[in-house]
Structures are given as C-alpha cells and as structure tokens.
Tab-separated table of C-alpha atoms and ligand atoms in Angstrom:
chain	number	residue	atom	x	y	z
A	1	UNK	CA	0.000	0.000	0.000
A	2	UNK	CA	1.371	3.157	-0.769
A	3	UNK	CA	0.697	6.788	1.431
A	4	UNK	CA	-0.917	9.078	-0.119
A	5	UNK	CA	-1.530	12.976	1.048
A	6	UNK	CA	-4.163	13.561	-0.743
A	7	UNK	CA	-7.535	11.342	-0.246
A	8	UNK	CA	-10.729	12.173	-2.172
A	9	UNK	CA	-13.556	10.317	-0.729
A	10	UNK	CA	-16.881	9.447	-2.441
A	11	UNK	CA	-19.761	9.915	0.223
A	12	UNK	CA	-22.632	7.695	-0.274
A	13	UNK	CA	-21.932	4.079	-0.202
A	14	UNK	CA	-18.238	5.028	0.903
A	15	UNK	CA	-18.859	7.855	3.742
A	16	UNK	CA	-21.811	6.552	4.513
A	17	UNK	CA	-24.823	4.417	3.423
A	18	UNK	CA	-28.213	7.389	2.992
A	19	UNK	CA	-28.260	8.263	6.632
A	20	UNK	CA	-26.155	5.925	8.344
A	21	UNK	CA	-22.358	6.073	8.827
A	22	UNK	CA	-20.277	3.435	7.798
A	23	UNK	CA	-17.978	2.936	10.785
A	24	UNK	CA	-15.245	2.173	9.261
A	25	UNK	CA	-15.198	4.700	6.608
A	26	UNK	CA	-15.342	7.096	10.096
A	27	UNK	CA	-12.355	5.625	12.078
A	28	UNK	CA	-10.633	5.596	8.528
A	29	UNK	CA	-10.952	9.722	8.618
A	30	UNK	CA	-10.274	10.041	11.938
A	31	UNK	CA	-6.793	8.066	11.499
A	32	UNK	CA	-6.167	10.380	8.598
A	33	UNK	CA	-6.969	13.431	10.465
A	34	UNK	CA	-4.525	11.896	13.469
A	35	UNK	CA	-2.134	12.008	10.888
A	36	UNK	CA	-2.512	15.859	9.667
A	37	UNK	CA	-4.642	14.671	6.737
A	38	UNK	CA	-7.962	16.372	5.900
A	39	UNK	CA	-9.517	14.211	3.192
A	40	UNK	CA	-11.538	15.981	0.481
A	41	UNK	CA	-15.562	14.678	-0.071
A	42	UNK	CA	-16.283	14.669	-3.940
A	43	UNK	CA	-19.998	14.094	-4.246
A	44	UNK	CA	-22.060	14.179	-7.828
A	45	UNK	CA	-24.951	15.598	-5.341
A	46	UNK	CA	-25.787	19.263	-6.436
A	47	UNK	CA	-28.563	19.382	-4.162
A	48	UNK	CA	-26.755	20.412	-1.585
A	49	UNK	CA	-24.848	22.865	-0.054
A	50	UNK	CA	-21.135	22.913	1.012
A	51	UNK	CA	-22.798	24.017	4.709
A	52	UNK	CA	-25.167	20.847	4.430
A	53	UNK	CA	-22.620	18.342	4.039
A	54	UNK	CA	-20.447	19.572	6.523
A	55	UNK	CA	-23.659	18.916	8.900
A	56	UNK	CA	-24.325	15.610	7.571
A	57	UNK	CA	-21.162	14.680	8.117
A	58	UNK	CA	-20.861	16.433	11.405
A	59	UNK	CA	-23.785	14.089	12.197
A	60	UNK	CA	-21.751	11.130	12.209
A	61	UNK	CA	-18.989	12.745	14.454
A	62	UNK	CA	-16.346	13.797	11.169
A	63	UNK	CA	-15.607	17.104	11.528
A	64	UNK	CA	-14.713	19.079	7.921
A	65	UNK	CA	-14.269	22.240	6.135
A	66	UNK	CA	-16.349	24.322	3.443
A	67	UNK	CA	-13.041	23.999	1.267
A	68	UNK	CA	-12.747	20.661	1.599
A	69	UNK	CA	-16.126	19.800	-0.300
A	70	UNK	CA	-16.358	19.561	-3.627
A	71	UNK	CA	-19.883	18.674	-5.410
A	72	UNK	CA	-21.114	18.494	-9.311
A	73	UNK	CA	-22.662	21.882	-8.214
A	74	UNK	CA	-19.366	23.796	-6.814
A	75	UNK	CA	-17.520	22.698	-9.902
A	76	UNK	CA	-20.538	23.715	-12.270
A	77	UNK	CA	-19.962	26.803	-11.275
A	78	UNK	CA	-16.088	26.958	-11.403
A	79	UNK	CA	-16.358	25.897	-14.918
A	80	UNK	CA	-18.764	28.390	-15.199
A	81	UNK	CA	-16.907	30.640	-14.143
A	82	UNK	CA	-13.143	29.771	-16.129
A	83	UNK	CA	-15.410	29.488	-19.620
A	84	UNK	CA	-18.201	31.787	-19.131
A	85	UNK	CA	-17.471	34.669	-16.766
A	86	UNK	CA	-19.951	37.504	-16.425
A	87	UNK	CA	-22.571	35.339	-18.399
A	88	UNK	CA	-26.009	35.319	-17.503
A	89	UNK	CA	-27.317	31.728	-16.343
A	90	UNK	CA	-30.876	30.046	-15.921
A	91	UNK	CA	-30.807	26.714	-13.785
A	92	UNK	CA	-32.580	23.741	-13.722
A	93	UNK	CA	-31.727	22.485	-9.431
A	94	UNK	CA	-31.702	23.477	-6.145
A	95	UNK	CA	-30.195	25.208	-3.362
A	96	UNK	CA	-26.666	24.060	-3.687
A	97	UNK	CA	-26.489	24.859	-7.545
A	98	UNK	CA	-28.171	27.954	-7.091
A	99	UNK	CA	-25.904	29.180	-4.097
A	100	UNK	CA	-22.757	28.033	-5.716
A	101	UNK	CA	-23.395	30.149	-8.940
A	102	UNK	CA	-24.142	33.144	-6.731
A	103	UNK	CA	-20.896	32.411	-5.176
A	104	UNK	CA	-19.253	32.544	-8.190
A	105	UNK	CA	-20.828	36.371	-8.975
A	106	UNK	CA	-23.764	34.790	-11.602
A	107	UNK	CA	-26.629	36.549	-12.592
A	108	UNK	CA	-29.446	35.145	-12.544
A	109	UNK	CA	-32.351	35.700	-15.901
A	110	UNK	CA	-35.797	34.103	-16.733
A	111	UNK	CA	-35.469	34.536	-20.347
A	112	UNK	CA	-32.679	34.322	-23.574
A	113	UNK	CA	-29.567	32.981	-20.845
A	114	UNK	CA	-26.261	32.882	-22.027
A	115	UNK	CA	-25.716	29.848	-20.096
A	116	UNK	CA	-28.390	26.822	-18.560
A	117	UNK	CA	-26.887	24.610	-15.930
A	118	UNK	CA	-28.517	21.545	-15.305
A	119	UNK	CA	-28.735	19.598	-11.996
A	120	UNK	CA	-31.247	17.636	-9.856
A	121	UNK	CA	-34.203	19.507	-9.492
A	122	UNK	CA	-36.642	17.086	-7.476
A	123	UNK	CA	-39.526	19.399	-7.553
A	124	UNK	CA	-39.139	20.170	-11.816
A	125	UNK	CA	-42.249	21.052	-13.892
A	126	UNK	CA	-42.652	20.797	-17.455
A	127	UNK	CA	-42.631	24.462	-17.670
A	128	UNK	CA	-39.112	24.590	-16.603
A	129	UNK	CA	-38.516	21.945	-19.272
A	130	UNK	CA	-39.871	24.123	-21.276
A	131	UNK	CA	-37.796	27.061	-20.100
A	132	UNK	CA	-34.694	25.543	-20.481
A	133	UNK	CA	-35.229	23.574	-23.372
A	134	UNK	CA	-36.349	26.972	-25.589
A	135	UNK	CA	-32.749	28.651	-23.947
A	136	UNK	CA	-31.198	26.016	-25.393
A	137	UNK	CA	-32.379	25.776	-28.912
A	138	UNK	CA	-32.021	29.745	-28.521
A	139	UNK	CA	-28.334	29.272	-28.301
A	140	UNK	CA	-27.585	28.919	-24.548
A	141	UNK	CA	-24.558	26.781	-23.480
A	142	UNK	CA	-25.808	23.379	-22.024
A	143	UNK	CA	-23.719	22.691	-19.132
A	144	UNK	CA	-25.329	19.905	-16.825
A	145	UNK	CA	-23.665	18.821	-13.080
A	146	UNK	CA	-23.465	14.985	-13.693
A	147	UNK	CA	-24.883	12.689	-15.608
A	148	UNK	CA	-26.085	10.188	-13.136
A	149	UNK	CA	-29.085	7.825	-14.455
A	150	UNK	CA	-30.475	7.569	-10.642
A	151	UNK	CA	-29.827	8.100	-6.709
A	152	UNK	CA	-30.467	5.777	-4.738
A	153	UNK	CA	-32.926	6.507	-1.740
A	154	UNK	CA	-34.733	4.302	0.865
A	155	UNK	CA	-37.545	4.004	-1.515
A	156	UNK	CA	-35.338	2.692	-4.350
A	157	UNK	CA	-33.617	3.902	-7.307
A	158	UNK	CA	-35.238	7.646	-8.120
A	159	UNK	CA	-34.455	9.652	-11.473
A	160	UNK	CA	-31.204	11.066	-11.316
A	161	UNK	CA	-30.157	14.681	-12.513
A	162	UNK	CA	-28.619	12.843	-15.917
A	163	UNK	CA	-32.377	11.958	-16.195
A	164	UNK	CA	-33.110	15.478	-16.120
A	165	UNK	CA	-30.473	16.322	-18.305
A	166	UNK	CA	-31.313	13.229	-21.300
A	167	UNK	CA	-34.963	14.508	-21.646
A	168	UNK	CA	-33.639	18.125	-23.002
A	169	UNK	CA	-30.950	16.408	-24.970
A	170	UNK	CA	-33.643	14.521	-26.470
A	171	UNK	CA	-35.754	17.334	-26.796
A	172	UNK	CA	-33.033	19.875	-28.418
A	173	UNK	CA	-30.603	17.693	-30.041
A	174	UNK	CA	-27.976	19.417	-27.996
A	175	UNK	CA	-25.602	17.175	-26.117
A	176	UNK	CA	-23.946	18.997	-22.586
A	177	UNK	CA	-21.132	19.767	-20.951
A	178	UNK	CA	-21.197	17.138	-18.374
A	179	UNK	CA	-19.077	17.908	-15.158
A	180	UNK	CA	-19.618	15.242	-12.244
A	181	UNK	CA	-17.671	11.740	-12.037
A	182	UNK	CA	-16.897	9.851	-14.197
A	183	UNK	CA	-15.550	13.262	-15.631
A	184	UNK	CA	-12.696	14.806	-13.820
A	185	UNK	CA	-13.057	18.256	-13.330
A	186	UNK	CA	-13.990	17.951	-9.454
A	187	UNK	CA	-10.113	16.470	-9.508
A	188	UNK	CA	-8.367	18.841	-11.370
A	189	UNK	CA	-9.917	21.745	-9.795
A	190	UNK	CA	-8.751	20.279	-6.211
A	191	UNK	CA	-5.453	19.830	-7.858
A	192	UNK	CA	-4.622	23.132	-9.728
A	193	UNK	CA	-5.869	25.130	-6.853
A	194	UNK	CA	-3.684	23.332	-4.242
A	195	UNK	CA	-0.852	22.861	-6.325
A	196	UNK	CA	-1.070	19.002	-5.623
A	197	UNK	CA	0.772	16.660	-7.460
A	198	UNK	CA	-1.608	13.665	-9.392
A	199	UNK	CA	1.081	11.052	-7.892
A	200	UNK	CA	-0.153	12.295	-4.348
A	201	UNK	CA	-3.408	11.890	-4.997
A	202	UNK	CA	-6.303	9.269	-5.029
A	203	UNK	CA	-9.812	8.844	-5.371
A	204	UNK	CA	-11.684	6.375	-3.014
A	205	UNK	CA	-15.460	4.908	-3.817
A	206	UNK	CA	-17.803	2.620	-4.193
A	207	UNK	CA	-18.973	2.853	-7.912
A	208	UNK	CA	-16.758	1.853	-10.621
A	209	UNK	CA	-18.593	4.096	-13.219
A	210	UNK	CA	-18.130	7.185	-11.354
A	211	UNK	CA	-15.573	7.353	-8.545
A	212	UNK	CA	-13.371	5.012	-10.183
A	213	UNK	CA	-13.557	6.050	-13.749
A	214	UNK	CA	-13.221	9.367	-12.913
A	215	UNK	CA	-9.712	8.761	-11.215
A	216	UNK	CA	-8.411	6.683	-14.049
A	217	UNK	CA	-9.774	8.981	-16.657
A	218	UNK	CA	-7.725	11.884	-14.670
A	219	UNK	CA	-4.664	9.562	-14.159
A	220	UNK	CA	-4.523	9.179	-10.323
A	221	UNK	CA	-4.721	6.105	-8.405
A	222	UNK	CA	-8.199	4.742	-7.096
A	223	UNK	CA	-9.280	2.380	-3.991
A	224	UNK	CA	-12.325	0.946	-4.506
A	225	UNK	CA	-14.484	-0.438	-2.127
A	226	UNK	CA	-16.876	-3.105	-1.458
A	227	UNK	CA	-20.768	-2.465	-0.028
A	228	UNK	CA	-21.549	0.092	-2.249
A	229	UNK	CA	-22.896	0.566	-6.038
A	230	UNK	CA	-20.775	-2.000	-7.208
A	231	UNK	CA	-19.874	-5.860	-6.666
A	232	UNK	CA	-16.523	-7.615	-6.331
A	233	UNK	CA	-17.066	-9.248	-9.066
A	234	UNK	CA	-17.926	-6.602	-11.557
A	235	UNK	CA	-14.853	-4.994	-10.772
A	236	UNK	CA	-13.035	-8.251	-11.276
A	237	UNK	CA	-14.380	-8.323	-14.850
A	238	UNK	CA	-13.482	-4.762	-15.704
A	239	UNK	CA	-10.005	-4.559	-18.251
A	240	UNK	CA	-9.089	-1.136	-16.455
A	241	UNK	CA	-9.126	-1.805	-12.507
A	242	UNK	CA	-8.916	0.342	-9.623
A	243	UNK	CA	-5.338	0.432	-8.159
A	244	UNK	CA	-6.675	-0.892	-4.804
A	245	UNK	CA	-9.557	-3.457	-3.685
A	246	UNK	CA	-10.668	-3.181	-0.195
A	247	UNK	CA	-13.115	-5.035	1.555
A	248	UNK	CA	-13.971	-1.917	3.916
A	249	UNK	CA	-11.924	1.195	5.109
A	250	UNK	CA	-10.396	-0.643	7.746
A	251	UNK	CA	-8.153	-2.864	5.474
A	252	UNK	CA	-6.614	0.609	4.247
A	253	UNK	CA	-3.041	0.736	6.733
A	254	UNK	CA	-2.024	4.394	7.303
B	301	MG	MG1	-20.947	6.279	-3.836
C-alpha cells in the first residue's frame, strides 16, 4: 500500500450508506486526520450545499471544512466561471447549484440565458422543461452537473439529474457539458488550486462508473471499495481496474 496525502472520498456508499455512517469509513478519517490529513468529499450531489454536508457529516462525528467539499454543483460553477465569466445563467436544481453560482458572482435571468446549468431539481415542472429547453435551442450553453441515471434513496432507485439532463438532450438535439464523475473536473480543480501533485493523490469509492472512472480517466490512483454501487465481481471483470480493492476502510493501513 502506498501513502498518499491527498484522499478524495466518495460519500454515499463510501462515507456513509443514505443516513447511516459506515464505521469504518469514520475511524478511517479520523486516522487520517490523526495524521494531519484532511480528506476531500467529492460528491455528484448538487442538491446540496457545502454548509449541508459539513452537517451531515458532522452528524456522524467527522468534523470538515467548506473547502474541503467539492460537489457536481461547486464545480458547475467553477467551470462556469473559467469558460463563461460575467454570463447570464438560468438553472434547472436546487439550493446548492443555485448558491454556488451566486458564489461565483452569476446573474441570474428568466429569459434568452447565455448559459443553462442543469442539476437535480426534485420538484421540476414541465414548464421549466420548457424554459430551459427553448434557452437552449435559442443558443444557450448546455452545461449539466453529472450525468447520473439515478440516486439511490430508501424508496429505491429515483431519477437522477442525468435523467433530467437526457430529456432536453432529447428534446433539443444538444448534447452537454457534463461535469460530475466519471468526468474529472472535481479532480483537477482540487489539484490546480492546491498545487497538488496527481502522484499524491487518489480517489476512493464505491462505484466503478463514477468514482473510479473518474480517477483513471484523470490519471490518479483509485481504492475501490466493497458495499456500495458496485460488486466484487464486476470490478473483477473490468479490463481497467482500480489500483486498490478493499473489503472496507479498515483494510486501508495508514
Ligand atoms: Mg458512492
């Protein structure tokens, strides 16, 4: 096993399973922290807010910081904000996409955007489909948070903002700029503005088609592991495989 500085750490199915810890995953980050390590939390949930997570995971007895999150939201609006600064923007989420444009300086218009950033939006009408579907064929950039097909809940799988997102590529023709895991951007944005090295670096998770693939894509080293999204044995039958199989956390030596 090798030491790395620089953990990024999945939350559901890795952190913790909907609303209850894993226990190892929590002794795992308090070791780190023992050690001087803050781990980042990379989440594809644009839902929330920075200040939400921090009290979810404060819930569970991990203490973190606001610059330690990153989410499919916060790096929306980074991207946002390196491409498309001083553009106008119409959004299809919630509070954590909304705030973290705001953050950013966006302003905020009902009609002709220059920009539409899509995220999970679990109270969506078809007017807003509407809405953002005529900004789109009117020209606006199509920038969606991730592209996940569902999230799972404790009543099942649920549509998933790359749900969302599918029905106004289906409906425009226009395909988007998709920035969650499996992309990397959440990486590289922890990396340029830290100044961390990729060899110092690696992702942890539970799901092979995000966590995982978004660490190889980016060219870090990835721990997967098991209890989560996906099985032992799918991994096993993948050609590109994490770097590390764990059964849980507590297999990881420090
Ligand atoms: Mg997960």
């Amino acid at each position: 096993m090798k030491n790395y500085n620089v953990y990024c750490l999945d939350l559901d199915g890795t952190v913790y399973h909907g609303t209850e810890p894993i226990p190892e995953a929590v002794s795992f980050i308090s070791d780190l922290q023992s050690q001087g390590i803050e781990p980042y939390y990379i989440t594809n949930n644009s839902t929330a807010t920075p200040e939400q997570v921090i009290e979810k995971l404060a819930s569970f007895g991990i203490k973190t910081y606001v610059d330690k999150i990153m989410s499919s939201a916060l790096v929306s609006a980074k991207y946002c904000k390196e491409h498309y600064d001083g553009a106008t923007v119409q959004i299809m989420g919630e509070k954590g996409l909304h705030d973290a444009l705001v953050s950013e300086g966006f302003t905020f218009v009902t009609e002709n955007p220059d920009i539409v950033v899509v995220g999970l939006d679990r109270e969506v009408s078809y007017s807003k489909f509407t809405e953002i579907a005529l900004a789109i064929r009117s020209g606006a950039k199509f920038i969606a948070t991730n592209g996940d097909k569902a999230i799972p809940t404790e009543r099942g799988l649920l549509p998933g903002a790359g749900s969302l997102v599918k029905l106004l590529e289906f409906t425009t023709g226009v395909k988007p700029v998709i920035l969650g895991k499996p992309e990397s951007h959440m990486l590289a944005f922890i990396k340029s503005e830290n100044g961390y090295s990729k060899e110092e670096m690696v992702m942890v998770g539970d799901n092979y088609d995000t966590d995982i693939l978004s660490g190889i894509r980016y060219g870090i080293d990835t721990i997967y592991v098991e209890g989560g999204v996906t099985s032992k044995e799918e991994i096993l039958s993948q050609a590109e495989k994490p770097t590390h199989l764990l059964r849980t956390l507590a297999d990881w030596q420090l």
